[in-house]
Amino acid sequence: MQVPGALRPGLRTRIVAYFSLATFIGVLILSVVTFAATRNYLVDKATTSARDQALANAQLVRTLVGSSRADAGEVVVDLRTQPGGYAVLHLGEEDLFYAQAPLRFTQSNLPTDFVSSAIAGRSGVQRVNFLGKPYEAVAIAVPAIDATYFEVFPISDVADTLGTIRSILVVAVLAITIVAGVLGFLLSGNVLYPLRRVTEAATTIAEGSLATRLEPEPDPELQQLVD
């Protein structure tokens, strides 16, 4: 089915549309790749930092609780965690949990299977939500004192940073596409100018002015039209 000539967009409009679409697709792909790479880097960095911090505290717990098991609760309370982070200690022999004061975060805020797996001796890392915010939970088995250490780190900063980057990339994609459309419009005018001259000359000849000639063109390929 052919599109009526009155409804079919002009050549210049199509050039601008194709130019804008090609630019949009290219910039979009680049933005997605950039965002994915940045996200992986930030998440990996946060996870590595969380594991290192949790491991250091777990080693401290092993030393202090190993010296005085009765002071386990005090040891956990005095642990230094990241701002907004929480620590929980489980002693296997007593089957008791110790959490930092105030008791905003306890083992009940962690997934049950994650806690059970850690107590069984399998250390691990899991993403959890607490009070509507994302956290990275690290579980470390400490068999030397029959204990399991849990530490939870806020990663809302990473989420906020990724949100900002996402917004910037969306704005950048739209802005670059608009600029590409404007450039396409301007460049298409120069590209189509010789064709307009040919059209005007053909119209003049059709009206009976057989002496009409095209002016010489500096472009060798366009000069063939003149010849």
mmCIF file of C-alpha atoms in Angstrom:
data_model
loop_
_atom_site.group_PDB
_atom_site.id
_atom_site.type_symbol
_atom_site.label_atom_id
_atom_site.label_comp_id
_atom_site.label_asym_id
_atom_site.label_seq_id
_atom_site.Cartn_x
_atom_site.Cartn_y
_atom_site.Cartn_z
ATOM 1 C CA MET A 1 0.000 0.000 0.000
ATOM 2 C CA GLN A 2 1.494 3.294 -1.067
ATOM 3 C CA VAL A 3 1.407 6.318 1.201
ATOM 4 C CA PRO A 4 -0.289 9.338 -0.393
ATOM 5 C CA GLY A 5 2.201 12.010 -1.388
ATOM 6 C CA ALA A 6 0.533 14.586 0.853
ATOM 7 C CA LEU A 7 1.023 12.339 3.897
ATOM 8 C CA ARG A 8 4.526 11.117 3.113
ATOM 9 C CA PRO A 9 7.238 13.091 4.950
ATOM 10 C CA GLY A 10 9.632 15.071 2.822
ATOM 11 C CA LEU A 11 13.202 14.024 2.113
ATOM 12 C CA ARG A 12 14.618 16.550 4.559
ATOM 13 C CA THR A 13 12.273 15.354 7.295
ATOM 14 C CA ARG A 14 13.301 11.756 6.677
ATOM 15 C CA ILE A 15 16.996 12.647 6.766
ATOM 16 C CA VAL A 16 16.539 14.418 10.107
ATOM 17 C CA ALA A 17 14.488 11.498 11.469
ATOM 18 C CA TYR A 18 17.043 8.876 10.402
ATOM 19 C CA PHE A 19 19.941 10.960 11.700
ATOM 20 C CA SER A 20 18.222 11.480 15.061
ATOM 21 C CA LEU A 21 17.201 7.828 15.354
ATOM 22 C CA ALA A 22 20.696 6.549 14.563
ATOM 23 C CA THR A 23 22.191 8.942 17.105
ATOM 24 C CA PHE A 24 19.605 7.974 19.730
ATOM 25 C CA ILE A 25 20.280 4.245 19.309
ATOM 26 C CA GLY A 26 24.053 4.721 19.414
ATOM 27 C CA VAL A 27 24.005 6.973 22.478
ATOM 28 C CA LEU A 28 21.471 4.720 24.222
ATOM 29 C CA ILE A 29 23.655 1.641 23.767
ATOM 30 C CA LEU A 30 26.702 3.546 25.016
ATOM 31 C CA SER A 31 24.745 4.815 28.037
ATOM 32 C CA VAL A 32 23.499 1.336 28.939
ATOM 33 C CA VAL A 33 27.025 -0.077 28.741
ATOM 34 C CA THR A 34 28.392 2.826 30.799
ATOM 35 C CA PHE A 35 25.693 2.452 33.456
ATOM 36 C CA ALA A 36 26.183 -1.316 33.692
ATOM 37 C CA ALA A 37 29.959 -0.965 34.045
ATOM 38 C CA THR A 38 29.598 1.772 36.668
ATOM 39 C CA ARG A 39 26.993 -0.231 38.580
ATOM 40 C CA ASN A 40 29.191 -3.343 38.646
ATOM 41 C CA TYR A 41 32.173 -1.305 39.812
ATOM 42 C CA LEU A 42 30.302 0.460 42.623
ATOM 43 C CA VAL A 43 28.536 -2.692 43.829
ATOM 44 C CA ASP A 44 31.759 -4.734 43.739
ATOM 45 C CA LYS A 45 33.580 -1.993 45.619
ATOM 46 C CA ALA A 46 30.858 -1.793 48.287
ATOM 47 C CA THR A 47 30.752 -5.582 48.636
ATOM 48 C CA THR A 48 34.527 -5.872 48.941
ATOM 49 C CA SER A 49 34.617 -3.105 51.543
ATOM 50 C CA ALA A 50 31.819 -4.792 53.502
ATOM 51 C CA ARG A 51 33.575 -8.156 53.479
ATOM 52 C CA ASP A 52 36.896 -6.673 54.572
ATOM 53 C CA GLN A 53 35.265 -4.736 57.424
ATOM 54 C CA ALA A 54 33.252 -7.752 58.557
ATOM 55 C CA LEU A 55 36.310 -10.011 58.410
ATOM 56 C CA ALA A 56 38.339 -7.579 60.531
ATOM 57 C CA ASN A 57 35.575 -7.390 63.143
ATOM 58 C CA ALA A 58 35.112 -11.168 63.097
ATOM 59 C CA GLN A 59 38.807 -11.618 63.861
ATOM 60 C CA LEU A 60 38.507 -9.136 66.724
ATOM 61 C CA VAL A 61 35.465 -10.994 68.063
ATOM 62 C CA ARG A 62 37.343 -14.292 67.895
ATOM 63 C CA THR A 63 40.183 -12.846 69.952
ATOM 64 C CA LEU A 64 38.087 -11.054 72.589
ATOM 65 C CA VAL A 65 35.315 -13.625 72.989
ATOM 66 C CA GLY A 66 37.892 -16.403 72.979
ATOM 67 C CA SER A 67 39.526 -14.719 75.981
ATOM 68 C CA SER A 68 36.275 -14.088 77.868
ATOM 69 C CA ARG A 69 33.137 -15.713 76.496
ATOM 70 C CA ALA A 70 30.997 -14.108 79.179
ATOM 71 C CA ASP A 71 31.787 -10.673 77.719
ATOM 72 C CA ALA A 72 30.385 -11.513 74.270
ATOM 73 C CA GLY A 73 27.500 -9.049 74.604
ATOM 74 C CA GLU A 74 29.842 -6.237 75.595
ATOM 75 C CA VAL A 75 32.210 -7.052 72.755
ATOM 76 C CA VAL A 76 29.431 -6.784 70.177
ATOM 77 C CA VAL A 77 28.152 -3.492 71.600
ATOM 78 C CA ASP A 78 31.642 -1.972 71.440
ATOM 79 C CA LEU A 79 32.330 -3.027 67.845
ATOM 80 C CA ARG A 80 32.862 -0.210 65.378
ATOM 81 C CA THR A 81 30.818 -0.630 62.225
ATOM 82 C CA GLN A 82 30.174 1.653 59.289
ATOM 83 C CA PRO A 83 27.703 4.500 59.953
ATOM 84 C CA GLY A 84 24.251 2.972 59.771
ATOM 85 C CA GLY A 85 25.644 -0.564 60.027
ATOM 86 C CA TYR A 86 24.768 -3.286 62.537
ATOM 87 C CA ALA A 87 26.495 -6.299 64.073
ATOM 88 C CA VAL A 88 25.004 -9.520 65.445
ATOM 89 C CA LEU A 89 26.872 -12.404 67.088
ATOM 90 C CA HIS A 90 25.627 -15.949 67.608
ATOM 91 C CA LEU A 91 27.278 -18.278 70.112
ATOM 92 C CA GLY A 92 26.691 -21.885 69.129
ATOM 93 C CA GLU A 93 27.208 -23.594 72.489
ATOM 94 C CA GLU A 94 24.800 -21.271 74.289
ATOM 95 C CA ASP A 95 22.570 -20.795 71.209
ATOM 96 C CA LEU A 96 22.326 -17.092 72.015
ATOM 97 C CA PHE A 97 22.283 -14.007 69.804
ATOM 98 C CA TYR A 98 23.889 -10.705 70.780
ATOM 99 C CA ALA A 99 23.090 -7.493 68.924
ATOM 100 C CA GLN A 100 24.293 -3.932 69.202
ATOM 101 C CA ALA A 101 22.350 -1.412 71.270
ATOM 102 C CA PRO A 102 19.891 0.060 70.574
ATOM 103 C CA LEU A 103 18.259 -3.129 69.327
ATOM 104 C CA ARG A 104 17.060 -1.740 66.015
ATOM 105 C CA PHE A 105 18.548 -4.614 64.023
ATOM 106 C CA THR A 106 18.657 -8.227 65.199
ATOM 107 C CA GLN A 107 18.871 -11.682 63.640
ATOM 108 C CA SER A 108 15.110 -11.532 63.055
ATOM 109 C CA ASN A 109 15.732 -8.878 60.388
ATOM 110 C CA LEU A 110 17.876 -11.297 58.380
ATOM 111 C CA PRO A 111 16.491 -14.030 56.084
ATOM 112 C CA THR A 112 15.976 -17.217 58.110
ATOM 113 C CA ASP A 113 17.715 -19.473 55.584
ATOM 114 C CA PHE A 114 20.683 -17.086 55.446
ATOM 115 C CA VAL A 115 21.061 -17.216 59.257
ATOM 116 C CA SER A 116 20.608 -20.994 59.397
ATOM 117 C CA SER A 117 23.145 -21.560 56.632
ATOM 118 C CA ALA A 118 25.701 -19.324 58.362
ATOM 119 C CA ILE A 119 25.217 -21.026 61.730
ATOM 120 C CA ALA A 120 25.750 -24.357 59.964
ATOM 121 C CA GLY A 121 29.202 -23.101 59.000
ATOM 122 C CA ARG A 122 28.669 -21.592 55.556
ATOM 123 C CA SER A 123 29.827 -17.989 55.360
ATOM 124 C CA GLY A 124 28.163 -15.799 52.765
ATOM 125 C CA VAL A 125 26.881 -12.450 51.553
ATOM 126 C CA GLN A 126 23.280 -11.491 50.828
ATOM 127 C CA ARG A 127 21.395 -8.336 49.891
ATOM 128 C CA VAL A 128 18.641 -7.446 52.385
ATOM 129 C CA ASN A 129 16.172 -4.614 52.922
ATOM 130 C CA PHE A 130 15.712 -2.933 56.283
ATOM 131 C CA LEU A 131 13.349 -0.015 56.893
ATOM 132 C CA GLY A 132 12.926 0.286 53.140
ATOM 133 C CA LYS A 133 16.655 0.690 52.451
ATOM 134 C CA PRO A 134 19.137 -1.728 50.835
ATOM 135 C CA TYR A 135 21.828 -3.366 52.964
ATOM 136 C CA GLU A 136 24.634 -5.841 52.355
ATOM 137 C CA ALA A 137 24.650 -8.625 54.948
ATOM 138 C CA VAL A 138 27.858 -10.566 55.576
ATOM 139 C CA ALA A 139 27.942 -13.782 57.609
ATOM 140 C CA ILE A 140 31.240 -15.230 58.814
ATOM 141 C CA ALA A 141 31.561 -18.547 60.602
ATOM 142 C CA VAL A 142 34.092 -18.460 63.467
ATOM 143 C CA PRO A 143 34.575 -22.145 64.359
ATOM 144 C CA ALA A 144 37.468 -21.398 66.736
ATOM 145 C CA ILE A 145 34.965 -20.052 69.292
ATOM 146 C CA ASP A 146 31.877 -21.894 67.975
ATOM 147 C CA ALA A 147 30.284 -18.652 66.834
ATOM 148 C CA THR A 148 28.879 -16.904 63.790
ATOM 149 C CA TYR A 149 29.366 -13.212 63.170
ATOM 150 C CA PHE A 150 26.919 -11.136 61.127
ATOM 151 C CA GLU A 151 27.489 -7.595 59.975
ATOM 152 C CA VAL A 152 25.100 -5.506 57.889
ATOM 153 C CA PHE A 153 26.195 -2.491 55.860
ATOM 154 C CA PRO A 154 24.006 0.198 54.296
ATOM 155 C CA ILE A 155 24.450 0.531 50.546
ATOM 156 C CA SER A 156 21.863 3.249 50.028
ATOM 157 C CA ASP A 157 24.694 5.585 48.999
ATOM 158 C CA VAL A 158 25.449 3.276 46.081
ATOM 159 C CA ALA A 159 21.765 3.166 45.134
ATOM 160 C CA ASP A 160 21.523 6.971 45.332
ATOM 161 C CA THR A 161 24.656 7.386 43.224
ATOM 162 C CA LEU A 162 23.335 4.972 40.601
ATOM 163 C CA GLY A 163 20.024 6.822 40.567
ATOM 164 C CA THR A 164 21.814 10.112 39.939
ATOM 165 C CA ILE A 165 23.941 8.581 37.180
ATOM 166 C CA ARG A 166 20.835 7.062 35.586
ATOM 167 C CA SER A 167 19.066 10.436 35.565
ATOM 168 C CA ILE A 168 22.106 12.177 34.083
ATOM 169 C CA LEU A 169 22.409 9.567 31.333
ATOM 170 C CA VAL A 170 18.713 9.850 30.447
ATOM 171 C CA VAL A 171 18.992 13.634 30.163
ATOM 172 C CA ALA A 172 22.218 13.283 28.158
ATOM 173 C CA VAL A 173 20.622 10.822 25.708
ATOM 174 C CA LEU A 174 17.658 13.124 25.117
ATOM 175 C CA ALA A 175 19.840 16.235 24.813
ATOM 176 C CA ILE A 176 22.271 14.614 22.372
ATOM 177 C CA THR A 177 19.369 13.292 20.292
ATOM 178 C CA ILE A 178 17.844 16.766 20.084
ATOM 179 C CA VAL A 179 21.202 18.298 19.139
ATOM 180 C CA ALA A 180 21.660 15.578 16.515
ATOM 181 C CA GLY A 181 18.244 16.415 15.091
ATOM 182 C CA VAL A 182 19.133 20.103 14.854
ATOM 183 C CA LEU A 183 22.472 19.308 13.207
ATOM 184 C CA GLY A 184 20.742 16.921 10.832
ATOM 185 C CA PHE A 185 18.280 19.639 9.893
ATOM 186 C CA LEU A 186 21.069 22.152 9.217
ATOM 187 C CA LEU A 187 23.288 19.713 7.330
ATOM 188 C CA SER A 188 20.425 18.359 5.258
ATOM 189 C CA GLY A 189 19.787 21.885 4.014
ATOM 190 C CA ASN A 190 23.296 22.026 2.543
ATOM 191 C CA VAL A 191 23.008 18.508 1.150
ATOM 192 C CA LEU A 192 19.686 19.154 -0.542
ATOM 193 C CA TYR A 193 20.574 22.609 -1.868
ATOM 194 C CA PRO A 194 22.019 21.293 -5.186
ATOM 195 C CA LEU A 195 18.937 19.101 -5.639
ATOM 196 C CA ARG A 196 16.700 22.102 -5.164
ATOM 197 C CA ARG A 197 18.683 23.926 -7.848
ATOM 198 C CA VAL A 198 18.252 20.982 -10.201
ATOM 199 C CA THR A 199 14.527 20.894 -9.457
ATOM 200 C CA GLU A 200 14.180 24.617 -10.101
ATOM 201 C CA ALA A 201 16.111 24.321 -13.381
ATOM 202 C CA ALA A 202 13.999 21.352 -14.490
ATOM 203 C CA THR A 203 10.824 23.266 -13.694
ATOM 204 C CA THR A 204 12.042 26.277 -15.688
ATOM 205 C CA ILE A 205 12.923 24.074 -18.658
ATOM 206 C CA ALA A 206 9.535 22.373 -18.459
ATOM 207 C CA GLU A 207 7.924 25.796 -18.671
ATOM 208 C CA GLY A 208 9.678 26.391 -21.994
ATOM 209 C CA SER A 209 12.920 28.147 -21.034
ATOM 210 C CA LEU A 210 15.292 25.819 -22.887
ATOM 211 C CA ALA A 211 18.268 28.130 -22.371
ATOM 212 C CA THR A 212 18.312 27.455 -18.628
ATOM 213 C CA ARG A 213 21.641 26.089 -17.389
ATOM 214 C CA LEU A 214 22.986 25.063 -13.992
ATOM 215 C CA GLU A 215 25.895 27.002 -12.526
ATOM 216 C CA PRO A 216 29.184 25.113 -12.105
ATOM 217 C CA GLU A 217 29.505 23.108 -8.877
ATOM 218 C CA PRO A 218 32.720 22.926 -6.814
ATOM 219 C CA ASP A 219 31.944 19.314 -5.884
ATOM 220 C CA PRO A 220 33.208 17.019 -8.699
ATOM 221 C CA GLU A 221 30.360 14.547 -8.187
ATOM 222 C CA LEU A 222 27.709 17.257 -8.350
ATOM 223 C CA GLN A 223 29.466 18.772 -11.357
ATOM 224 C CA GLN A 224 28.289 15.723 -13.345
ATOM 225 C CA LEU A 225 24.758 17.089 -13.031
ATOM 226 C CA VAL A 226 25.871 20.335 -14.649
ATOM 227 C CA ASP A 227 27.715 18.569 -17.446
#
